[in-house]
XYZ file of N, CA and C in Angstrom:
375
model
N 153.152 81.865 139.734
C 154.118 82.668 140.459
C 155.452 82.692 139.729
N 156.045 83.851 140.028
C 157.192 83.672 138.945
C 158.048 84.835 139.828
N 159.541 84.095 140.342
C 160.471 84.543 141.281
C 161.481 85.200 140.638
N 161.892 86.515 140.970
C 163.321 86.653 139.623
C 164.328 87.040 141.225
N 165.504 87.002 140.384
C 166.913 87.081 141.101
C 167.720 88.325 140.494
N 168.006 89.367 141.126
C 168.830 89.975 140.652
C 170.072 89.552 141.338
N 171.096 89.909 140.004
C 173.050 90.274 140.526
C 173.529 91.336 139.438
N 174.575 91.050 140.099
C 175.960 92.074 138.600
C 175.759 93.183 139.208
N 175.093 93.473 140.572
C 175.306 95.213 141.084
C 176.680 95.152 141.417
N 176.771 96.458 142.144
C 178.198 96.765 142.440
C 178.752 98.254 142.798
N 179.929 98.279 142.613
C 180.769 99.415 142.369
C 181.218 99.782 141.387
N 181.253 100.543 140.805
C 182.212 101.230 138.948
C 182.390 102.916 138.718
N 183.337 102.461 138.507
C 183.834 104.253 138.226
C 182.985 104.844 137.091
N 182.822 105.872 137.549
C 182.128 106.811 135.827
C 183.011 106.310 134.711
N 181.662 106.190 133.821
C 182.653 105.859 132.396
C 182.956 104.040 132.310
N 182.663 103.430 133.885
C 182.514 101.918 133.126
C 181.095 101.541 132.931
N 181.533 99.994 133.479
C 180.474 99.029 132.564
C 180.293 98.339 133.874
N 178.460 97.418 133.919
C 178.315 96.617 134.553
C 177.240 95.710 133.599
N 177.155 94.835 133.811
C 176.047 93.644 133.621
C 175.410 93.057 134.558
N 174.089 93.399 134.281
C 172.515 93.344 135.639
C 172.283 91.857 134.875
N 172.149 90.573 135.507
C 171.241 89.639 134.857
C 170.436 89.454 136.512
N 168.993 88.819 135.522
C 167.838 88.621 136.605
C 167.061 87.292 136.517
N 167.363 86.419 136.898
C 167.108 84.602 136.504
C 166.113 84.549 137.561
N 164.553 84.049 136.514
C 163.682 84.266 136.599
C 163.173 82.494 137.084
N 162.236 81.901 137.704
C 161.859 80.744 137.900
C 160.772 79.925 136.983
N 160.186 81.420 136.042
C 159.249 81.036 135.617
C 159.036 79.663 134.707
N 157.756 79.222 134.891
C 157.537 77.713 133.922
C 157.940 78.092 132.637
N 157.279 79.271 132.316
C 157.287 79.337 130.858
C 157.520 81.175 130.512
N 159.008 81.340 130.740
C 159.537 82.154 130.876
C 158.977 83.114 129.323
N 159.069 82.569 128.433
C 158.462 83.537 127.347
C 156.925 83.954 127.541
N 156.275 83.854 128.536
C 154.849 84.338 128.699
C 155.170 85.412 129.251
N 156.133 85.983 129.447
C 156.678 87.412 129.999
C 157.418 88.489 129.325
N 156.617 89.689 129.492
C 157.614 90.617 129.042
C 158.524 91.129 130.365
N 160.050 91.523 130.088
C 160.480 91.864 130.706
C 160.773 93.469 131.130
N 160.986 93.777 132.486
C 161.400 94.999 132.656
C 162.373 95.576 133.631
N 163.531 96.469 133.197
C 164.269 96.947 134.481
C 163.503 98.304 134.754
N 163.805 98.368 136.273
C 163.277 100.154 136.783
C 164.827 100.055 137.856
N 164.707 101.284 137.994
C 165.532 101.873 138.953
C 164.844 103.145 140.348
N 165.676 102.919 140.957
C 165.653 103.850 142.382
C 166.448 104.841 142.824
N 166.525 106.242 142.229
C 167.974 106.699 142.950
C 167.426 107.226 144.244
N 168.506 107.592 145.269
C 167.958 108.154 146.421
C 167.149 109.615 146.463
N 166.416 109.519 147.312
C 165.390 110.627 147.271
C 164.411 110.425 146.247
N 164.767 109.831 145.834
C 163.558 109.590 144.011
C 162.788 108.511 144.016
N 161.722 108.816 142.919
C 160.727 107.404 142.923
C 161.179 106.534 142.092
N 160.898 105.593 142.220
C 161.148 104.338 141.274
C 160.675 105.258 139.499
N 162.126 104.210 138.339
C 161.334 104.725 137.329
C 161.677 103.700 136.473
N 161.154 103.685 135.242
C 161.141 103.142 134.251
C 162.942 103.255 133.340
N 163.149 102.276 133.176
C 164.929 102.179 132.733
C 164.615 101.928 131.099
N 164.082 99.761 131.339
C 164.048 99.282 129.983
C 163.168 98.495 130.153
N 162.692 98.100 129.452
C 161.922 96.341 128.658
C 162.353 96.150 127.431
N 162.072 94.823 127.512
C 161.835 93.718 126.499
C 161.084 93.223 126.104
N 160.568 92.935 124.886
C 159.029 92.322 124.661
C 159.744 90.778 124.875
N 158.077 89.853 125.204
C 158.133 87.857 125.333
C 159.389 87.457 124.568
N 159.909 87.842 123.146
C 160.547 87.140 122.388
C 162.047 88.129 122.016
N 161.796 88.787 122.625
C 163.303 89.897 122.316
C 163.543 90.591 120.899
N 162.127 90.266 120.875
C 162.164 91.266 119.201
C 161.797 92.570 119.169
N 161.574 93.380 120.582
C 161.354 95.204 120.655
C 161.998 95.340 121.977
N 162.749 96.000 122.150
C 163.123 96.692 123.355
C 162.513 98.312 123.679
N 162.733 98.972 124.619
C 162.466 100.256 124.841
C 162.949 100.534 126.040
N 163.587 101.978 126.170
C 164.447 102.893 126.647
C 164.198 103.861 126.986
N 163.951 104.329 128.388
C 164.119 105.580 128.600
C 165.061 106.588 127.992
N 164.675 107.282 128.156
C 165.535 108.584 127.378
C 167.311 109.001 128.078
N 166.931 108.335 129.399
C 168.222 108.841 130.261
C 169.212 108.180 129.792
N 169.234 106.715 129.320
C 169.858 105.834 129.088
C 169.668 104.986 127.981
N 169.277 105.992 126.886
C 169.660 105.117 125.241
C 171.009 105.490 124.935
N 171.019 104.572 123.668
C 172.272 104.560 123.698
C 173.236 104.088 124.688
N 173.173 103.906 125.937
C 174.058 103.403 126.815
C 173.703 101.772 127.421
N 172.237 101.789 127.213
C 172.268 100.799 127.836
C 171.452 99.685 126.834
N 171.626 98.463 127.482
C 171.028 97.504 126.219
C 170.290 96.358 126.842
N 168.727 95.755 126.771
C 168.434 95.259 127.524
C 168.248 93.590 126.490
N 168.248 92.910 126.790
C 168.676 91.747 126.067
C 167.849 90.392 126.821
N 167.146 89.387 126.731
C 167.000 87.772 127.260
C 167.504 86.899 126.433
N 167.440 85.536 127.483
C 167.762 84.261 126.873
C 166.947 83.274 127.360
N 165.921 83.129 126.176
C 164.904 82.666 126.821
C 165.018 80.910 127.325
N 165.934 80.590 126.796
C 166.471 79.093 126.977
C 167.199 78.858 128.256
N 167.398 80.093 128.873
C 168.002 80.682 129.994
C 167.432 80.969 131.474
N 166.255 81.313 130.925
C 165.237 82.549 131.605
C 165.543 83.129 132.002
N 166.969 84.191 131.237
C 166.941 85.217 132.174
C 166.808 86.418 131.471
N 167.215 87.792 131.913
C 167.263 88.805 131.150
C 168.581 89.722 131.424
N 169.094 90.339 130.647
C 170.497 91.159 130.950
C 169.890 92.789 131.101
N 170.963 93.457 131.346
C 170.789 94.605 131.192
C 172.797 95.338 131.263
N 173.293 95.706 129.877
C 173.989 95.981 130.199
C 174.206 97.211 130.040
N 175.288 97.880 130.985
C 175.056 99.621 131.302
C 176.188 99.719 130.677
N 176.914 100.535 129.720
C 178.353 101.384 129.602
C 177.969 102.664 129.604
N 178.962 103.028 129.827
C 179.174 104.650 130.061
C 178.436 104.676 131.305
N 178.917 104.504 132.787
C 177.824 105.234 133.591
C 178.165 106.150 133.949
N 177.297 106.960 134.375
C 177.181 108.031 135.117
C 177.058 108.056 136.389
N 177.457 108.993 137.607
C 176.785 109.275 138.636
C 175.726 108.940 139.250
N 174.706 109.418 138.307
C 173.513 109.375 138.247
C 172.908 108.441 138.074
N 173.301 107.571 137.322
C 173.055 105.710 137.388
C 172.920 104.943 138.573
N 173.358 106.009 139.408
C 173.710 105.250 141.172
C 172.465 104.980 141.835
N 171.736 103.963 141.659
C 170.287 103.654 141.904
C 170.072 102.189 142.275
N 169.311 101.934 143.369
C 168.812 100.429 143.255
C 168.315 99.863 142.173
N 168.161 98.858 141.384
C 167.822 98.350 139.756
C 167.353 97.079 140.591
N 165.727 97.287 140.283
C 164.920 95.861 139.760
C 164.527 95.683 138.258
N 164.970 94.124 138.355
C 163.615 93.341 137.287
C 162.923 93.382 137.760
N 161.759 92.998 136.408
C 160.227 92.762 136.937
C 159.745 92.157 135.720
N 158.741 91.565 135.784
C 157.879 90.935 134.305
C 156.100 90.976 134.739
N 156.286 91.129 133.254
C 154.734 91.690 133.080
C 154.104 90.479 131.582
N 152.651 89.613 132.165
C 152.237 88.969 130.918
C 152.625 89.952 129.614
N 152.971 89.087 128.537
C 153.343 89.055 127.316
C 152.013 89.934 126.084
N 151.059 89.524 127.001
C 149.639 90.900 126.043
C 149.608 91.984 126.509
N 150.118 92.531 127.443
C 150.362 93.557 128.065
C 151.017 94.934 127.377
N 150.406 95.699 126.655
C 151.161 96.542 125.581
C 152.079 97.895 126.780
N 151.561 98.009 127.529
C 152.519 99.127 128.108
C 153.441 98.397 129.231
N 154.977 98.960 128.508
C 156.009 98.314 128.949
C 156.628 99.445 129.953
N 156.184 100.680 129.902
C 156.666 101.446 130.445
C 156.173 101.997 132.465
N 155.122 101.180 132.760
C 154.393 101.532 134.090
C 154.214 100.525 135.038
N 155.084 101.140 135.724
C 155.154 99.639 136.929
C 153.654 99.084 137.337
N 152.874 99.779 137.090
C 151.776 98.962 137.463
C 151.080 98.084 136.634
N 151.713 97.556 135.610
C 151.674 96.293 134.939
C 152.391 95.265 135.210
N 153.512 95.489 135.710
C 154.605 94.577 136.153
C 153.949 93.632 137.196
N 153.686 92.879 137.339
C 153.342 91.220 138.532
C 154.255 90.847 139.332
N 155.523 90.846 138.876
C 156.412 90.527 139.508
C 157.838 91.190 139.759
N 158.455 91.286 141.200
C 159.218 92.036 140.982
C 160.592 91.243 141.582
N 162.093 92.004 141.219
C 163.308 90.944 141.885
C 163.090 91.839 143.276
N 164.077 91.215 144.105
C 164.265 91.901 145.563
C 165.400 93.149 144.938
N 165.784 93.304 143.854
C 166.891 94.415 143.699
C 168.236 94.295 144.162
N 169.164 95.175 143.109
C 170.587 95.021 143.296
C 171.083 96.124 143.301
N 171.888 96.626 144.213
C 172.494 97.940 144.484
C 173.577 98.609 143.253
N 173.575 99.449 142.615
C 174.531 100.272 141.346
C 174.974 101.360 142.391
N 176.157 101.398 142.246
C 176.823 102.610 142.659
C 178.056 102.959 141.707
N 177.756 104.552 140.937
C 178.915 104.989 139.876
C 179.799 106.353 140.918
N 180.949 105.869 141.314
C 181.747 106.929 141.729
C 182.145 108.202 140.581
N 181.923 108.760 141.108
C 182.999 110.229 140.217
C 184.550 110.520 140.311
């Protein structure tokens, strides 16, 4: 079983910055790849970012390259996710989640095992 924690939601004007970390319980936190998704209202859950077990590949949705950067510490167990430049549109509930480490598709929640309870993003205009 493996419990994650989201924080760092919030409030931010268009155009700032927040930092999502998600501190995970796991024994052996590198047997996981990591992943953020998001929720905006009216919408389905989607795919944001991952991280591969060792933080040597990331991947990015298209909405948010370049802006956003997804990062662990595995000595840590946790994982970051930091946003600049937001948008409006960024204004979404944001879970972690982790998915075993052989697991090649990082992109479909239905690999993910585990998920955080989620942290609220809200970007004013």
């Amino acid at each position: 079983q493996v419990q994650l924690v989201e924080s760092g939601g919030g409030l931010v004007q268009a155009g700032g910055s927040l930092r999502l970390s998600c501190a995970a319980s796991a024994r052996t936190f590198s047997d996981y790849a990591m992943g953020w998704f998001h929720q905006a209202p009216g919408k389905e859950r989607e795919f944001i970012a991952a991280i591969s077990w060792d933080g040597s590949n990331s991947y990015y949705a298209d909405s948010v390259k370049g802006r956003f950067t997804i990062s662990r510490d595995n000595a840590k167990n946790t994982v970051f996710l930091q946003m600049n430049s937001l948008k409006p549109e960024d204004t979404a509930v944001y879970w972690c989640a982790a998915k075993p480490w052989y697991s090649n598709n990082y992109y479909s929640q239905k690999y993910y095992a585990y998920w955080g309870q989620g942290t609220q993003v809200t970007v004013s205009s």
